[in-house]
GROMACS .gro file of C-alpha atoms in nm:
model
  172
    1MET     CA    1   0.004   0.001  -0.001
    2GLU     CA    2   0.139   0.337  -0.100
    3VAL     CA    3   0.033   0.682   0.005
    4ARG     CA    4   0.187   0.975  -0.176
    5GLY     CA    5   0.136   1.313  -0.337
    6SER     CA    6   0.046   1.339  -0.709
    7ALA     CA    7   0.314   1.268  -0.964
    8ALA     CA    8   0.355   1.641  -1.026
    9SER     CA    9   0.413   1.714  -0.657
   10SER     CA   10   0.617   1.425  -0.537
   11HIS     CA   11   0.820   1.155  -0.686
   12GLN     CA   12   0.903   0.998  -0.345
   13PRO     CA   13   0.633   0.788  -0.175
   14SER     CA   14   0.744   0.900   0.167
   15ALA     CA   15   0.789   1.272   0.099
   16PRO     CA   16   0.581   1.474   0.350
   17LEU     CA   17   0.252   1.613   0.228
   18SER     CA   18   0.075   1.940   0.306
   19VAL     CA   19  -0.296   1.957   0.409
   20GLY     CA   20  -0.500   1.993   0.092
   21GLN     CA   21  -0.233   1.854  -0.131
   22HIS     CA   22  -0.348   1.614  -0.404
   23THR     CA   23  -0.277   1.261  -0.256
   24THR     CA   24  -0.305   0.911  -0.393
   25LEU     CA   25  -0.372   0.591  -0.205
   26ALA     CA   26  -0.277   0.291  -0.408
   27ILE     CA   27  -0.274  -0.086  -0.346
   28TYR     CA   28  -0.068  -0.295  -0.581
   29THR     CA   29  -0.120  -0.674  -0.611
   30SER     CA   30   0.030  -0.954  -0.808
   31LEU     CA   31  -0.165  -1.263  -0.760
   32PRO     CA   32  -0.175  -1.608  -0.927
   33GLU     CA   33  -0.444  -1.669  -1.191
   34GLY     CA   34  -0.786  -1.737  -1.028
   35ILE     CA   35  -0.708  -1.536  -0.719
   36THR     CA   36  -0.852  -1.177  -0.687
   37SER     CA   37  -0.834  -0.908  -0.424
   38GLN     CA   38  -1.055  -0.645  -0.275
   39PRO     CA   39  -0.965  -0.376  -0.017
   40VAL     CA   40  -1.214  -0.337   0.269
   41ASP     CA   41  -1.227  -0.175   0.610
   42CYS     CA   42  -0.971   0.102   0.531
   43GLY     CA   43  -0.908   0.374   0.777
   44VAL     CA   44  -0.662   0.627   0.919
   45HIS     CA   45  -0.550   0.692   1.282
   46ASP     CA   46  -0.309   0.936   1.447
   47GLY     CA   47  -0.132   0.666   1.658
   48HIS     CA   48  -0.285   0.813   1.984
   49GLY     CA   49  -0.638   0.678   1.974
   50SER     CA   50  -0.825   0.896   1.716
   51ARG     CA   51  -0.946   0.691   1.415
   52GLN     CA   52  -1.141   0.784   1.106
   53SER     CA   53  -1.298   0.508   0.882
   54LEU     CA   54  -1.254   0.552   0.510
   55SER     CA   55  -1.434   0.244   0.400
   56ASP     CA   56  -1.665  -0.014   0.564
   57ARG     CA   57  -1.627  -0.399   0.583
   58GLN     CA   58  -1.779  -0.422   0.228
   59GLY     CA   59  -1.533  -0.179   0.072
   60CYS     CA   60  -1.783   0.103   0.044
   61PRO     CA   61  -1.658   0.452   0.127
   62THR     CA   62  -1.784   0.582   0.454
   63ASP     CA   63  -1.751   0.939   0.339
   64PRO     CA   64  -1.704   0.969  -0.049
   65SER     CA   65  -1.650   1.346  -0.012
   66LEU     CA   66  -1.354   1.285   0.199
   67VAL     CA   67  -1.208   0.972   0.018
   68PRO     CA   68  -1.380   0.833  -0.288
   69ARG     CA   69  -1.415   0.466  -0.353
   70LEU     CA   70  -1.095   0.268  -0.447
   71ARG     CA   71  -1.114   0.186  -0.819
   72GLN     CA   72  -0.950  -0.123  -0.969
   73ASP     CA   73  -0.733  -0.144  -1.280
   74VAL     CA   74  -0.640  -0.500  -1.387
   75SER     CA   75  -0.365  -0.615  -1.626
   76GLY     CA   76  -0.325  -0.986  -1.627
   77THR     CA   77  -0.236  -1.105  -1.275
   78HIS     CA   78  -0.155  -0.754  -1.167
   79ALA     CA   79  -0.414  -0.521  -1.013
   80THR     CA   80  -0.405  -0.176  -0.876
   81TRP     CA   81  -0.664  -0.032  -0.647
   82ALA     CA   82  -0.641   0.347  -0.622
   83THR     CA   83  -0.821   0.664  -0.524
   84ALA     CA   84  -0.722   1.033  -0.497
   85PHE     CA   85  -0.816   1.293  -0.234
   86PRO     CA   86  -0.685   1.612  -0.068
   87ALA     CA   87  -0.433   1.530   0.218
   88PHE     CA   88  -0.571   1.567   0.560
   89SER     CA   89  -0.427   1.523   0.910
   90PHE     CA   90  -0.532   1.492   1.273
   91PRO     CA   91  -0.518   1.803   1.511
   92ASP     CA   92  -0.183   1.812   1.694
   93TYR     CA   93  -0.026   1.518   1.501
   94GLN     CA   94   0.162   1.515   1.172
   95LEU     CA   95   0.177   1.144   1.115
   96VAL     CA   96  -0.123   0.980   0.949
   97HIS     CA   97  -0.138   0.606   0.964
   98TYR     CA   98  -0.339   0.430   0.688
   99THR     CA   99  -0.472   0.079   0.734
  100CYS     CA  100  -0.670  -0.152   0.507
  101ARG     CA  101  -0.770  -0.513   0.500
  102LEU     CA  102  -0.716  -0.685   0.163
  103ARG     CA  103  -0.946  -0.977   0.094
  104LEU     CA  104  -0.789  -1.255  -0.120
  105CYS     CA  105  -1.069  -1.446  -0.305
  106LYS     CA  106  -1.100  -1.746  -0.531
  107ASN     CA  107  -1.208  -1.638  -0.877
  108TYR     CA  108  -1.390  -1.324  -0.756
  109CYS     CA  109  -1.452  -1.127  -0.437
  110PRO     CA  110  -1.798  -1.042  -0.311
  111THR     CA  111  -1.934  -0.723  -0.457
  112VAL     CA  112  -2.185  -0.479  -0.326
  113ASN     CA  113  -2.384  -0.187  -0.463
  114SER     CA  114  -2.230   0.097  -0.250
  115SER     CA  115  -2.470   0.364  -0.385
  116LYS     CA  116  -2.722   0.487  -0.113
  117GLU     CA  117  -3.074   0.560  -0.238
  118GLY     CA  118  -3.233   0.829  -0.036
  119GLU     CA  119  -3.240   0.759   0.334
  120ASP     CA  120  -3.186   0.378   0.295
  121GLU     CA  121  -2.827   0.303   0.426
  122GLU     CA  122  -2.852  -0.071   0.354
  123TYR     CA  123  -2.620  -0.214   0.091
  124MET     CA  124  -2.746  -0.454  -0.162
  125GLU     CA  125  -2.507  -0.759  -0.160
  126ILE     CA  126  -2.457  -0.897  -0.502
  127SER     CA  127  -2.259  -1.206  -0.428
  128ASP     CA  128  -2.182  -1.411  -0.127
  129GLU     CA  129  -1.864  -1.433   0.089
  130GLY     CA  130  -1.796  -1.800   0.015
  131ASN     CA  131  -1.503  -1.719  -0.208
  132ILE     CA  132  -1.290  -1.533   0.052
  133LEU     CA  133  -0.966  -1.734   0.112
  134ASP     CA  134  -0.772  -1.501   0.345
  135VAL     CA  135  -0.752  -1.136   0.466
  136VAL     CA  136  -0.428  -0.953   0.483
  137GLU     CA  137  -0.356  -0.634   0.690
  138LEU     CA  138  -0.189  -0.351   0.501
  139TYR     CA  139  -0.021  -0.053   0.674
  140ASN     CA  140   0.157   0.268   0.577
  141SER     CA  141   0.219   0.604   0.731
  142ILE     CA  142   0.293   0.951   0.587
  143GLU     CA  143   0.371   1.296   0.740
  144VAL     CA  144   0.111   1.561   0.665
  145THR     CA  145   0.193   1.916   0.765
  146ALA     CA  146  -0.027   2.216   0.811
  147PRO     CA  147   0.227   2.492   0.818
  148ASN     CA  148  -0.028   2.782   0.792
  149ILE     CA  149  -0.228   2.638   1.070
  150GLU     CA  150   0.005   2.496   1.335
  151LEU     CA  151   0.220   2.805   1.378
  152GLY     CA  152  -0.037   3.067   1.295
  153TYR     CA  153  -0.111   3.175   1.653
  154LEU     CA  154   0.264   3.211   1.725
  155ARG     CA  155   0.311   3.426   1.409
  156ARG     CA  156   0.014   3.646   1.506
  157GLN     CA  157   0.155   3.682   1.861
  158LEU     CA  158   0.497   3.792   1.711
  159ALA     CA  159   0.330   4.040   1.487
  160GLU     CA  160   0.141   4.195   1.773
  161ASN     CA  161   0.462   4.225   1.980
  162ALA     CA  162   0.654   4.382   1.690
  163ASP     CA  163   0.641   4.723   1.851
  164GLY     CA  164   0.970   4.649   2.019
  165GLU     CA  165   0.843   4.524   2.357
  166SER     CA  166   1.040   4.234   2.498
  167VAL     CA  167   0.753   4.011   2.621
  168ASN     CA  168   0.790   3.638   2.592
  169ASN     CA  169   0.978   3.642   2.260
  170ILE     CA  170   0.958   3.333   2.050
  171PHE     CA  171   1.209   3.293   1.769
  172LEU     CA  172   1.128   3.062   1.468
   0.00000   0.00000   0.00000
């Protein structure tokens, strides 16, 4: 599983991102013929107890406006699941830890209709879960900074004290 900025903004998967920066989450697989995969139960956490779900146990996005559904691109035995979204972070923490469970299935994985009609939040299951062979846990972390937010109050305080008074000076 890889989390990185867009190709235009970062060529290094582990380069720090800024809040709002175009971000790609991608899961790459190379599986034997007859075995397929499906990412489910994706989420992020700050490492200190706060967690945000990105997809449910069926693989449907919990908030498509935050992170859209992972889309699959298959080429032979290689598959890529990917989605793009603006980078976000947790208050007071720069590291964002991503987790997903990857279902490994025989021939095909269970599919669901993730679209919600009106107030009905039930998902219509299209196939059964009898083909699931195993589930693999995937993890990755990336640093996401919010430079204009995190130090904004200190910069304002410095600007207010710029009249020459020596009151609790902070040097950045």
